[in-house]
Amino acid sequence: MNHKVLIVDDDPAILRLLASYVDAAGFDVLQATNGRDALHIVLAEAPPIVITDWMMPETDGLQLCRTLRHHEGVRFVYLIMLTVYNEAERITEAFEAGADDFLTKPIQRSELSARLRVAEHIARLEEDLSRRTREIHRLNAEMAVTAEKLAAANDKLRQLVTTDELTGLLNRREAMNRLQQLWGLRDRYGHDFSCIMLDLDGFKRFNDTYGHAAGDLVLREAGKVFQGKVRQSDVVCRIGGEEFLILCQAVGAAEAAVCAEHVRAAVEAHDFQWEGQRLKVTVSLGVAQCSREMKSTDDILRAADRAMYASKAAGRNCVPIAEARPAVAQV
Ligand code: GH3
Ligand code: MG
Ligand code: MG
């Protein structure tokens, strides 16, 4: 802690006397003869203790107290007011202006020294407190930054865990979570939903013919084609190599089949551009609606899968509905 004490008095004789007492008490003495200079010294030197005379021309001791208390550039000062008054009313006025203590004139050296010790003690506690407060603010700021980074890392992690790297679609694990959620809504509120199972046709041969990189491009683009044809509330997922699943919320099999047919036709019409060639791919789809007889999500997945295999069996590139119609139904 710095040991500076600023003494403020317009009377040079008192200033000299005070300076000698304060110096003898072991402090570094700063001096001012008016309130304006005193403020400048406080701002420049930050003495923890100020002893000021009450009666001074221009800015008196009370005004100086108020200024120091309200000035945002002044962190902390322990203020001792010098006064010839010893009446309770005047002293109360000094405390209200912001003084911490007072000394009555004529000044007793031993009393001044004792009060300076108290002032020093309080100033040290105050400095300690403000250092701890600054440290807490610094730690809080650090924690806020860390929390922000953690939230961003969590978001990234959640994305990695839930999405398929190649297509950016939801992956199998997340598809199963979403399906479970739809199942829960159906159980609780009786909300209908349907699933569309999709599998690219002859994709092994496609890879063998054009290469794996061309196959990857098709998978990525096919995902976009699917997404371009479903409703906003539908969820498109990649659940296996060239297998996809679309979850259609609040939709029965007939409506889902219309959506599936749009997807099928869009893939058939799409030109996959690869090394200057326009490649064609088709997809087989199977539609199943969640029904009362189904006991778990596995049942609807199996039903959609069966329908999709019915499409394969029927020559591929078509959309049968699971068990709602005869084996193959072109929509
Ligand atoms: P079907 O019409 O009966 O579905 O025939 P298919 O050839 O599509 O089916 P099959 O299950 O025999 O082969 C699937 C192929 O999908 C084999 C595999 O090389 C390819 N495949 C799976 N995952 C990927 C992938 O991430 N990238 C690429 N390029 N190909 C993949
Ligand atoms: Mg397959
Ligand atoms: Mg296939």
PDB file of C-alpha atoms in Angstrom, residues 7-282:
ATOM      1  CA  ILE A   7      -2.987  17.466   3.735  1.00  0.00           C
ATOM      2  CA  VAL A   8      -5.105  20.392   2.575  1.00  0.00           C
ATOM      3  CA  ASP A   9      -5.123  23.742   4.381  1.00  0.00           C
ATOM      4  CA  ASP A  10      -5.062  27.348   3.184  1.00  0.00           C
ATOM      5  CA  ASP A  11      -3.020  28.385   6.236  1.00  0.00           C
ATOM      6  CA  PRO A  12       0.721  27.799   5.538  1.00  0.00           C
ATOM      7  CA  ALA A  13       1.567  27.644   9.239  1.00  0.00           C
ATOM      8  CA  ILE A  14      -0.969  24.869   9.918  1.00  0.00           C
ATOM      9  CA  LEU A  15       0.118  23.103   6.749  1.00  0.00           C
ATOM     10  CA  ARG A  16       3.738  23.092   7.973  1.00  0.00           C
ATOM     11  CA  LEU A  17       2.729  21.838  11.397  1.00  0.00           C
ATOM     12  CA  LEU A  18       0.519  19.091   9.973  1.00  0.00           C
ATOM     13  CA  ALA A  19       3.243  18.061   7.513  1.00  0.00           C
ATOM     14  CA  SER A  20       5.742  17.613  10.330  1.00  0.00           C
ATOM     15  CA  TYR A  21       3.284  15.532  12.400  1.00  0.00           C
ATOM     16  CA  VAL A  22       2.303  13.336   9.454  1.00  0.00           C
ATOM     17  CA  ASP A  23       5.923  12.905   8.422  1.00  0.00           C
ATOM     18  CA  ALA A  24       6.853  11.953  11.980  1.00  0.00           C
ATOM     19  CA  ALA A  25       4.043   9.364  11.989  1.00  0.00           C
ATOM     20  CA  GLY A  26       5.847   7.644   9.078  1.00  0.00           C
ATOM     21  CA  PHE A  27       3.817   8.747   6.059  1.00  0.00           C
ATOM     22  CA  ASP A  28       4.822  10.498   2.825  1.00  0.00           C
ATOM     23  CA  VAL A  29       3.352  13.969   2.827  1.00  0.00           C
ATOM     24  CA  LEU A  30       1.579  15.635  -0.092  1.00  0.00           C
ATOM     25  CA  GLN A  31       0.284  19.177   0.311  1.00  0.00           C
ATOM     26  CA  ALA A  32      -2.359  21.430  -1.214  1.00  0.00           C
ATOM     27  CA  THR A  33      -3.611  24.874  -0.185  1.00  0.00           C
ATOM     28  CA  ASN A  34      -7.037  24.643  -1.846  1.00  0.00           C
ATOM     29  CA  GLY A  35      -9.690  22.111  -2.899  1.00  0.00           C
ATOM     30  CA  ARG A  36      -8.981  22.355  -6.634  1.00  0.00           C
ATOM     31  CA  ASP A  37      -5.289  21.474  -6.267  1.00  0.00           C
ATOM     32  CA  ALA A  38      -6.236  18.765  -3.776  1.00  0.00           C
ATOM     33  CA  LEU A  39      -8.443  17.042  -6.368  1.00  0.00           C
ATOM     34  CA  HIS A  40      -5.644  17.133  -8.960  1.00  0.00           C
ATOM     35  CA  ILE A  41      -3.204  15.603  -6.491  1.00  0.00           C
ATOM     36  CA  VAL A  42      -5.683  12.870  -5.504  1.00  0.00           C
ATOM     37  CA  LEU A  43      -6.226  12.002  -9.172  1.00  0.00           C
ATOM     38  CA  ALA A  44      -2.496  11.972  -9.928  1.00  0.00           C
ATOM     39  CA  GLU A  45      -1.042  10.370  -6.794  1.00  0.00           C
ATOM     40  CA  ALA A  46      -3.963   8.386  -5.338  1.00  0.00           C
ATOM     41  CA  PRO A  47      -3.107   8.967  -1.672  1.00  0.00           C
ATOM     42  CA  PRO A  48      -5.234   6.615   0.460  1.00  0.00           C
ATOM     43  CA  ILE A  49      -5.634   9.253   3.204  1.00  0.00           C
ATOM     44  CA  VAL A  50      -6.639  12.931   2.934  1.00  0.00           C
ATOM     45  CA  ILE A  51      -6.714  15.368   5.840  1.00  0.00           C
ATOM     46  CA  THR A  52      -8.550  18.538   4.909  1.00  0.00           C
ATOM     47  CA  ASP A  53      -9.328  21.777   6.654  1.00  0.00           C
ATOM     48  CA  TRP A  54     -12.997  22.691   6.792  1.00  0.00           C
ATOM     49  CA  MET A  55     -12.800  26.430   6.237  1.00  0.00           C
ATOM     50  CA  MET A  56     -11.020  27.319   3.000  1.00  0.00           C
ATOM     51  CA  PRO A  57     -11.674  29.947   0.326  1.00  0.00           C
ATOM     52  CA  GLU A  58     -13.432  28.729  -2.909  1.00  0.00           C
ATOM     53  CA  THR A  59     -13.818  24.976  -2.336  1.00  0.00           C
ATOM     54  CA  ASP A  60     -14.224  24.355   1.384  1.00  0.00           C
ATOM     55  CA  GLY A  61     -13.570  21.032   3.143  1.00  0.00           C
ATOM     56  CA  LEU A  62     -17.183  19.892   2.869  1.00  0.00           C
ATOM     57  CA  GLN A  63     -17.255  20.487  -0.883  1.00  0.00           C
ATOM     58  CA  LEU A  64     -13.927  18.717  -1.293  1.00  0.00           C
ATOM     59  CA  CYS A  65     -15.344  15.705   0.606  1.00  0.00           C
ATOM     60  CA  ARG A  66     -18.391  15.585  -1.652  1.00  0.00           C
ATOM     61  CA  THR A  67     -16.280  15.955  -4.801  1.00  0.00           C
ATOM     62  CA  LEU A  68     -13.911  13.166  -3.802  1.00  0.00           C
ATOM     63  CA  ARG A  69     -16.803  10.872  -2.910  1.00  0.00           C
ATOM     64  CA  HIS A  70     -18.587  11.362  -6.213  1.00  0.00           C
ATOM     65  CA  HIS A  71     -15.670  11.687  -8.615  1.00  0.00           C
ATOM     66  CA  GLU A  72     -15.473   8.539 -10.729  1.00  0.00           C
ATOM     67  CA  GLY A  73     -11.690   8.870 -11.065  1.00  0.00           C
ATOM     68  CA  VAL A  74     -11.240   8.533  -7.300  1.00  0.00           C
ATOM     69  CA  ARG A  75     -11.249   4.900  -6.131  1.00  0.00           C
ATOM     70  CA  PHE A  76     -10.963   5.238  -2.366  1.00  0.00           C
ATOM     71  CA  VAL A  77      -9.734   7.845   0.109  1.00  0.00           C
ATOM     72  CA  TYR A  78     -10.065   7.920   3.848  1.00  0.00           C
ATOM     73  CA  LEU A  79     -11.127  11.497   4.654  1.00  0.00           C
ATOM     74  CA  ILE A  80     -10.286  13.234   7.917  1.00  0.00           C
ATOM     75  CA  MET A  81     -11.882  16.649   8.401  1.00  0.00           C
ATOM     76  CA  LEU A  82     -10.114  19.327  10.479  1.00  0.00           C
ATOM     77  CA  THR A  83     -12.496  21.530  12.381  1.00  0.00           C
ATOM     78  CA  VAL A  84     -12.646  24.103  15.086  1.00  0.00           C
ATOM     79  CA  TYR A  85     -16.237  23.044  15.714  1.00  0.00           C
ATOM     80  CA  ASN A  86     -17.012  20.316  18.140  1.00  0.00           C
ATOM     81  CA  GLU A  87     -20.808  20.515  17.991  1.00  0.00           C
ATOM     82  CA  ALA A  88     -22.694  17.373  17.095  1.00  0.00           C
ATOM     83  CA  GLU A  89     -24.630  19.133  14.334  1.00  0.00           C
ATOM     84  CA  ARG A  90     -21.509  20.330  12.469  1.00  0.00           C
ATOM     85  CA  ILE A  91     -19.791  17.020  12.828  1.00  0.00           C
ATOM     86  CA  THR A  92     -22.847  15.224  11.475  1.00  0.00           C
ATOM     87  CA  GLU A  93     -22.689  17.575   8.496  1.00  0.00           C
ATOM     88  CA  ALA A  94     -19.077  16.526   7.864  1.00  0.00           C
ATOM     89  CA  PHE A  95     -19.976  12.818   7.959  1.00  0.00           C
ATOM     90  CA  GLU A  96     -22.889  13.400   5.624  1.00  0.00           C
ATOM     91  CA  ALA A  97     -20.552  15.096   3.162  1.00  0.00           C
ATOM     92  CA  GLY A  98     -18.485  11.917   3.131  1.00  0.00           C
ATOM     93  CA  ALA A  99     -15.863  12.412   5.872  1.00  0.00           C
ATOM     94  CA  ASP A 100     -14.714   9.259   7.662  1.00  0.00           C
ATOM     95  CA  ASP A 101     -13.314  10.984  10.737  1.00  0.00           C
ATOM     96  CA  PHE A 102     -12.632  14.420  12.163  1.00  0.00           C
ATOM     97  CA  LEU A 103      -9.951  16.159  14.200  1.00  0.00           C
ATOM     98  CA  THR A 104     -10.559  19.281  16.205  1.00  0.00           C
ATOM     99  CA  LYS A 105      -8.100  22.119  16.264  1.00  0.00           C
ATOM    100  CA  PRO A 106      -5.750  22.699  17.965  1.00  0.00           C
ATOM    101  CA  ILE A 107      -4.291  19.479  16.627  1.00  0.00           C
ATOM    102  CA  GLN A 108      -2.795  17.083  19.141  1.00  0.00           C
ATOM    103  CA  ARG A 109       0.130  15.206  17.657  1.00  0.00           C
ATOM    104  CA  SER A 110      -0.632  11.929  19.464  1.00  0.00           C
ATOM    105  CA  GLU A 111      -4.316  12.067  18.486  1.00  0.00           C
ATOM    106  CA  LEU A 112      -3.424  12.724  14.844  1.00  0.00           C
ATOM    107  CA  SER A 113      -1.008   9.818  14.905  1.00  0.00           C
ATOM    108  CA  ALA A 114      -3.631   7.476  16.418  1.00  0.00           C
ATOM    109  CA  ARG A 115      -6.250   8.505  13.887  1.00  0.00           C
ATOM    110  CA  LEU A 116      -3.789   8.029  11.046  1.00  0.00           C
ATOM    111  CA  ARG A 117      -3.200   4.448  12.215  1.00  0.00           C
ATOM    112  CA  VAL A 118      -6.946   3.778  12.081  1.00  0.00           C
ATOM    113  CA  ALA A 119      -7.086   5.430   8.648  1.00  0.00           C
ATOM    114  CA  GLU A 120      -4.191   3.295   7.435  1.00  0.00           C
ATOM    115  CA  HIS A 121      -5.880   0.140   8.708  1.00  0.00           C
ATOM    116  CA  ILE A 122      -9.175   0.949   6.990  1.00  0.00           C
ATOM    117  CA  ALA A 123      -7.412   1.956   3.764  1.00  0.00           C
ATOM    118  CA  ARG A 124      -5.536  -1.340   3.746  1.00  0.00           C
ATOM    119  CA  LEU A 125      -8.773  -3.317   4.250  1.00  0.00           C
ATOM    120  CA  GLU A 126     -10.406  -1.312   1.497  1.00  0.00           C
ATOM    121  CA  GLU A 127      -7.505  -1.925  -0.875  1.00  0.00           C
ATOM    122  CA  ASP A 128      -7.608  -5.633  -0.097  1.00  0.00           C
ATOM    123  CA  LEU A 129     -11.340  -5.709  -0.735  1.00  0.00           C
ATOM    124  CA  SER A 130     -11.083  -3.867  -4.017  1.00  0.00           C
ATOM    125  CA  ARG A 131      -8.236  -6.162  -5.141  1.00  0.00           C
ATOM    126  CA  ARG A 132     -10.410  -9.188  -4.397  1.00  0.00           C
ATOM    127  CA  THR A 133     -13.371  -7.583  -6.148  1.00  0.00           C
ATOM    128  CA  ARG A 134     -11.229  -6.932  -9.227  1.00  0.00           C
ATOM    129  CA  GLU A 135     -10.025 -10.535  -9.119  1.00  0.00           C
ATOM    130  CA  ILE A 136     -13.630 -11.786  -8.907  1.00  0.00           C
ATOM    131  CA  HIS A 137     -14.592  -9.613 -11.885  1.00  0.00           C
ATOM    132  CA  ARG A 138     -11.611 -10.937 -13.831  1.00  0.00           C
ATOM    133  CA  LEU A 139     -12.512 -14.537 -12.998  1.00  0.00           C
ATOM    134  CA  ASN A 140     -16.153 -13.909 -13.878  1.00  0.00           C
ATOM    135  CA  ALA A 141     -15.114 -12.499 -17.250  1.00  0.00           C
ATOM    136  CA  GLU A 142     -12.823 -15.497 -17.827  1.00  0.00           C
ATOM    137  CA  MET A 143     -15.643 -17.849 -16.865  1.00  0.00           C
ATOM    138  CA  ALA A 144     -18.029 -16.115 -19.266  1.00  0.00           C
ATOM    139  CA  VAL A 145     -15.530 -16.587 -22.102  1.00  0.00           C
ATOM    140  CA  THR A 146     -14.957 -20.219 -21.113  1.00  0.00           C
ATOM    141  CA  ALA A 147     -18.711 -20.835 -20.914  1.00  0.00           C
ATOM    142  CA  GLU A 148     -19.119 -19.348 -24.395  1.00  0.00           C
ATOM    143  CA  LYS A 149     -16.357 -21.566 -25.790  1.00  0.00           C
ATOM    144  CA  LEU A 150     -17.845 -24.584 -24.046  1.00  0.00           C
ATOM    145  CA  ALA A 151     -21.292 -23.857 -25.481  1.00  0.00           C
ATOM    146  CA  ALA A 152     -19.792 -23.541 -28.977  1.00  0.00           C
ATOM    147  CA  ALA A 153     -17.841 -26.797 -28.506  1.00  0.00           C
ATOM    148  CA  ASN A 154     -21.013 -28.502 -27.265  1.00  0.00           C
ATOM    149  CA  ASP A 155     -22.923 -27.275 -30.303  1.00  0.00           C
ATOM    150  CA  LYS A 156     -20.198 -28.614 -32.564  1.00  0.00           C
ATOM    151  CA  LEU A 157     -20.158 -31.908 -30.689  1.00  0.00           C
ATOM    152  CA  ARG A 158     -23.944 -32.200 -30.854  1.00  0.00           C
ATOM    153  CA  GLN A 159     -23.739 -31.584 -34.590  1.00  0.00           C
ATOM    154  CA  LEU A 160     -21.034 -34.216 -34.999  1.00  0.00           C
ATOM    155  CA  VAL A 161     -23.015 -36.733 -32.982  1.00  0.00           C
ATOM    156  CA  THR A 162     -26.282 -36.125 -34.778  1.00  0.00           C
ATOM    157  CA  THR A 163     -25.317 -35.558 -38.397  1.00  0.00           C
ATOM    158  CA  ASP A 164     -23.909 -37.652 -41.194  1.00  0.00           C
ATOM    159  CA  GLU A 165     -20.583 -36.278 -42.372  1.00  0.00           C
ATOM    160  CA  LEU A 166     -21.002 -36.953 -46.088  1.00  0.00           C
ATOM    161  CA  THR A 167     -24.495 -35.550 -46.644  1.00  0.00           C
ATOM    162  CA  GLY A 168     -25.014 -33.271 -43.647  1.00  0.00           C
ATOM    163  CA  LEU A 169     -28.333 -35.057 -43.051  1.00  0.00           C
ATOM    164  CA  LEU A 170     -29.279 -36.466 -39.640  1.00  0.00           C
ATOM    165  CA  ASN A 171     -27.527 -39.779 -39.031  1.00  0.00           C
ATOM    166  CA  ARG A 172     -29.005 -43.119 -38.024  1.00  0.00           C
ATOM    167  CA  ARG A 173     -28.684 -42.516 -34.296  1.00  0.00           C
ATOM    168  CA  GLU A 174     -30.529 -39.189 -34.503  1.00  0.00           C
ATOM    169  CA  ALA A 175     -33.089 -40.688 -36.900  1.00  0.00           C
ATOM    170  CA  MET A 176     -33.919 -43.274 -34.218  1.00  0.00           C
ATOM    171  CA  ASN A 177     -34.212 -40.534 -31.581  1.00  0.00           C
ATOM    172  CA  ARG A 178     -36.592 -38.524 -33.756  1.00  0.00           C
ATOM    173  CA  LEU A 179     -38.608 -41.628 -34.554  1.00  0.00           C
ATOM    174  CA  GLN A 180     -38.888 -42.360 -30.834  1.00  0.00           C
ATOM    175  CA  GLN A 181     -40.139 -38.798 -30.254  1.00  0.00           C
ATOM    176  CA  LEU A 182     -42.841 -39.250 -32.912  1.00  0.00           C
ATOM    177  CA  TRP A 183     -43.761 -42.542 -31.290  1.00  0.00           C
ATOM    178  CA  GLY A 184     -44.118 -40.779 -27.924  1.00  0.00           C
ATOM    179  CA  LEU A 185     -46.382 -38.106 -29.424  1.00  0.00           C
ATOM    180  CA  ARG A 186     -48.524 -40.795 -31.019  1.00  0.00           C
ATOM    181  CA  ASP A 187     -48.818 -42.613 -27.673  1.00  0.00           C
ATOM    182  CA  ARG A 188     -49.687 -39.477 -25.719  1.00  0.00           C
ATOM    183  CA  TYR A 189     -51.802 -37.495 -28.163  1.00  0.00           C
ATOM    184  CA  GLY A 190     -52.672 -39.984 -30.896  1.00  0.00           C
ATOM    185  CA  HIS A 191     -50.755 -37.978 -33.524  1.00  0.00           C
ATOM    186  CA  ASP A 192     -50.376 -39.886 -36.796  1.00  0.00           C
ATOM    187  CA  PHE A 193     -47.043 -40.173 -38.540  1.00  0.00           C
ATOM    188  CA  SER A 194     -45.498 -42.071 -41.429  1.00  0.00           C
ATOM    189  CA  CYS A 195     -42.069 -43.249 -42.545  1.00  0.00           C
ATOM    190  CA  ILE A 196     -40.594 -43.395 -46.014  1.00  0.00           C
ATOM    191  CA  MET A 197     -37.677 -45.820 -46.472  1.00  0.00           C
ATOM    192  CA  LEU A 198     -35.447 -45.059 -49.466  1.00  0.00           C
ATOM    193  CA  ASP A 199     -32.670 -47.081 -51.098  1.00  0.00           C
ATOM    194  CA  LEU A 200     -30.724 -46.091 -54.179  1.00  0.00           C
ATOM    195  CA  ASP A 201     -31.074 -48.632 -56.966  1.00  0.00           C
ATOM    196  CA  GLY A 202     -28.137 -50.615 -58.317  1.00  0.00           C
ATOM    197  CA  PHE A 203     -25.711 -48.459 -56.405  1.00  0.00           C
ATOM    198  CA  LYS A 204     -23.037 -51.119 -56.199  1.00  0.00           C
ATOM    199  CA  ARG A 205     -22.883 -51.238 -59.977  1.00  0.00           C
ATOM    200  CA  PHE A 206     -22.936 -47.434 -60.093  1.00  0.00           C
ATOM    201  CA  ASN A 207     -19.837 -47.348 -57.856  1.00  0.00           C
ATOM    202  CA  ASP A 208     -18.160 -50.073 -59.874  1.00  0.00           C
ATOM    203  CA  THR A 209     -18.806 -48.144 -63.079  1.00  0.00           C
ATOM    204  CA  TYR A 210     -18.045 -44.555 -62.094  1.00  0.00           C
ATOM    205  CA  GLY A 211     -15.970 -44.917 -58.942  1.00  0.00           C
ATOM    206  CA  HIS A 212     -16.558 -44.295 -55.249  1.00  0.00           C
ATOM    207  CA  ALA A 213     -16.051 -40.529 -55.516  1.00  0.00           C
ATOM    208  CA  ALA A 214     -18.866 -40.296 -58.073  1.00  0.00           C
ATOM    209  CA  GLY A 215     -20.979 -42.420 -55.711  1.00  0.00           C
ATOM    210  CA  ASP A 216     -20.279 -39.993 -52.872  1.00  0.00           C
ATOM    211  CA  LEU A 217     -21.331 -37.061 -55.029  1.00  0.00           C
ATOM    212  CA  VAL A 218     -24.597 -38.836 -55.836  1.00  0.00           C
ATOM    213  CA  LEU A 219     -25.267 -39.532 -52.160  1.00  0.00           C
ATOM    214  CA  ARG A 220     -24.677 -35.884 -51.288  1.00  0.00           C
ATOM    215  CA  GLU A 221     -26.810 -34.548 -54.122  1.00  0.00           C
ATOM    216  CA  ALA A 222     -29.542 -37.117 -53.644  1.00  0.00           C
ATOM    217  CA  GLY A 223     -29.869 -35.912 -50.041  1.00  0.00           C
ATOM    218  CA  LYS A 224     -30.463 -32.394 -51.366  1.00  0.00           C
ATOM    219  CA  VAL A 225     -32.985 -33.610 -53.919  1.00  0.00           C
ATOM    220  CA  PHE A 226     -34.907 -35.419 -51.139  1.00  0.00           C
ATOM    221  CA  GLN A 227     -34.893 -32.335 -48.964  1.00  0.00           C
ATOM    222  CA  GLY A 228     -36.122 -30.180 -51.803  1.00  0.00           C
ATOM    223  CA  LYS A 229     -39.248 -32.334 -52.110  1.00  0.00           C
ATOM    224  CA  VAL A 230     -40.375 -32.808 -48.505  1.00  0.00           C
ATOM    225  CA  ARG A 231     -42.343 -30.497 -46.200  1.00  0.00           C
ATOM    226  CA  GLN A 232     -40.534 -28.390 -43.649  1.00  0.00           C
ATOM    227  CA  SER A 233     -41.788 -30.599 -40.823  1.00  0.00           C
ATOM    228  CA  ASP A 234     -40.475 -33.765 -42.512  1.00  0.00           C
ATOM    229  CA  VAL A 235     -37.069 -35.002 -41.434  1.00  0.00           C
ATOM    230  CA  VAL A 236     -34.639 -36.555 -43.935  1.00  0.00           C
ATOM    231  CA  CYS A 237     -31.970 -38.882 -42.502  1.00  0.00           C
ATOM    232  CA  ARG A 238     -29.201 -41.078 -43.894  1.00  0.00           C
ATOM    233  CA  ILE A 239     -29.458 -44.316 -41.969  1.00  0.00           C
ATOM    234  CA  GLY A 240     -27.001 -46.491 -43.916  1.00  0.00           C
ATOM    235  CA  GLY A 241     -24.697 -46.531 -46.954  1.00  0.00           C
ATOM    236  CA  GLU A 242     -27.237 -45.708 -49.663  1.00  0.00           C
ATOM    237  CA  GLU A 243     -30.281 -45.966 -47.420  1.00  0.00           C
ATOM    238  CA  PHE A 244     -32.325 -43.021 -46.235  1.00  0.00           C
ATOM    239  CA  LEU A 245     -35.371 -42.476 -44.061  1.00  0.00           C
ATOM    240  CA  ILE A 246     -37.902 -39.653 -44.174  1.00  0.00           C
ATOM    241  CA  LEU A 247     -40.041 -39.104 -41.072  1.00  0.00           C
ATOM    242  CA  CYS A 248     -43.342 -37.457 -41.933  1.00  0.00           C
ATOM    243  CA  GLN A 249     -44.999 -35.871 -38.944  1.00  0.00           C
ATOM    244  CA  ALA A 250     -48.832 -35.721 -38.714  1.00  0.00           C
ATOM    245  CA  VAL A 251     -49.225 -37.507 -42.023  1.00  0.00           C
ATOM    246  CA  GLY A 252     -51.010 -40.734 -43.016  1.00  0.00           C
ATOM    247  CA  ALA A 253     -49.716 -43.275 -45.540  1.00  0.00           C
ATOM    248  CA  ALA A 254     -51.577 -41.841 -48.533  1.00  0.00           C
ATOM    249  CA  GLU A 255     -50.175 -38.357 -48.060  1.00  0.00           C
ATOM    250  CA  ALA A 256     -46.687 -39.723 -47.365  1.00  0.00           C
ATOM    251  CA  ALA A 257     -46.924 -41.756 -50.559  1.00  0.00           C
ATOM    252  CA  VAL A 258     -47.612 -38.572 -52.537  1.00  0.00           C
ATOM    253  CA  CYS A 259     -44.469 -37.050 -51.016  1.00  0.00           C
ATOM    254  CA  ALA A 260     -42.511 -40.248 -51.767  1.00  0.00           C
ATOM    255  CA  GLU A 261     -43.637 -40.164 -55.382  1.00  0.00           C
ATOM    256  CA  HIS A 262     -42.441 -36.552 -55.699  1.00  0.00           C
ATOM    257  CA  VAL A 263     -39.069 -37.602 -54.320  1.00  0.00           C
ATOM    258  CA  ARG A 264     -38.865 -40.614 -56.666  1.00  0.00           C
ATOM    259  CA  ALA A 265     -39.722 -38.529 -59.723  1.00  0.00           C
ATOM    260  CA  ALA A 266     -37.273 -35.768 -58.734  1.00  0.00           C
ATOM    261  CA  VAL A 267     -34.383 -38.244 -58.397  1.00  0.00           C
ATOM    262  CA  GLU A 268     -35.285 -39.877 -61.725  1.00  0.00           C
ATOM    263  CA  ALA A 269     -35.306 -36.463 -63.396  1.00  0.00           C
ATOM    264  CA  HIS A 270     -32.099 -35.254 -61.806  1.00  0.00           C
ATOM    265  CA  ASP A 271     -28.847 -35.114 -63.766  1.00  0.00           C
ATOM    266  CA  PHE A 272     -25.896 -35.908 -61.528  1.00  0.00           C
ATOM    267  CA  GLN A 273     -22.963 -34.012 -63.052  1.00  0.00           C
ATOM    268  CA  TRP A 274     -19.729 -35.959 -62.829  1.00  0.00           C
ATOM    269  CA  GLU A 275     -16.599 -35.187 -64.834  1.00  0.00           C
ATOM    270  CA  GLY A 276     -18.571 -33.759 -67.729  1.00  0.00           C
ATOM    271  CA  GLN A 277     -21.112 -36.583 -67.743  1.00  0.00           C
ATOM    272  CA  ARG A 278     -24.766 -36.459 -66.750  1.00  0.00           C
ATOM    273  CA  LEU A 279     -25.337 -39.572 -64.680  1.00  0.00           C
ATOM    274  CA  LYS A 280     -28.735 -40.996 -63.785  1.00  0.00           C
ATOM    275  CA  VAL A 281     -29.813 -42.764 -60.610  1.00  0.00           C
ATOM    276  CA  THR A 282     -33.157 -44.061 -59.375  1.00  0.00           C
TER     277      THR A 282
END
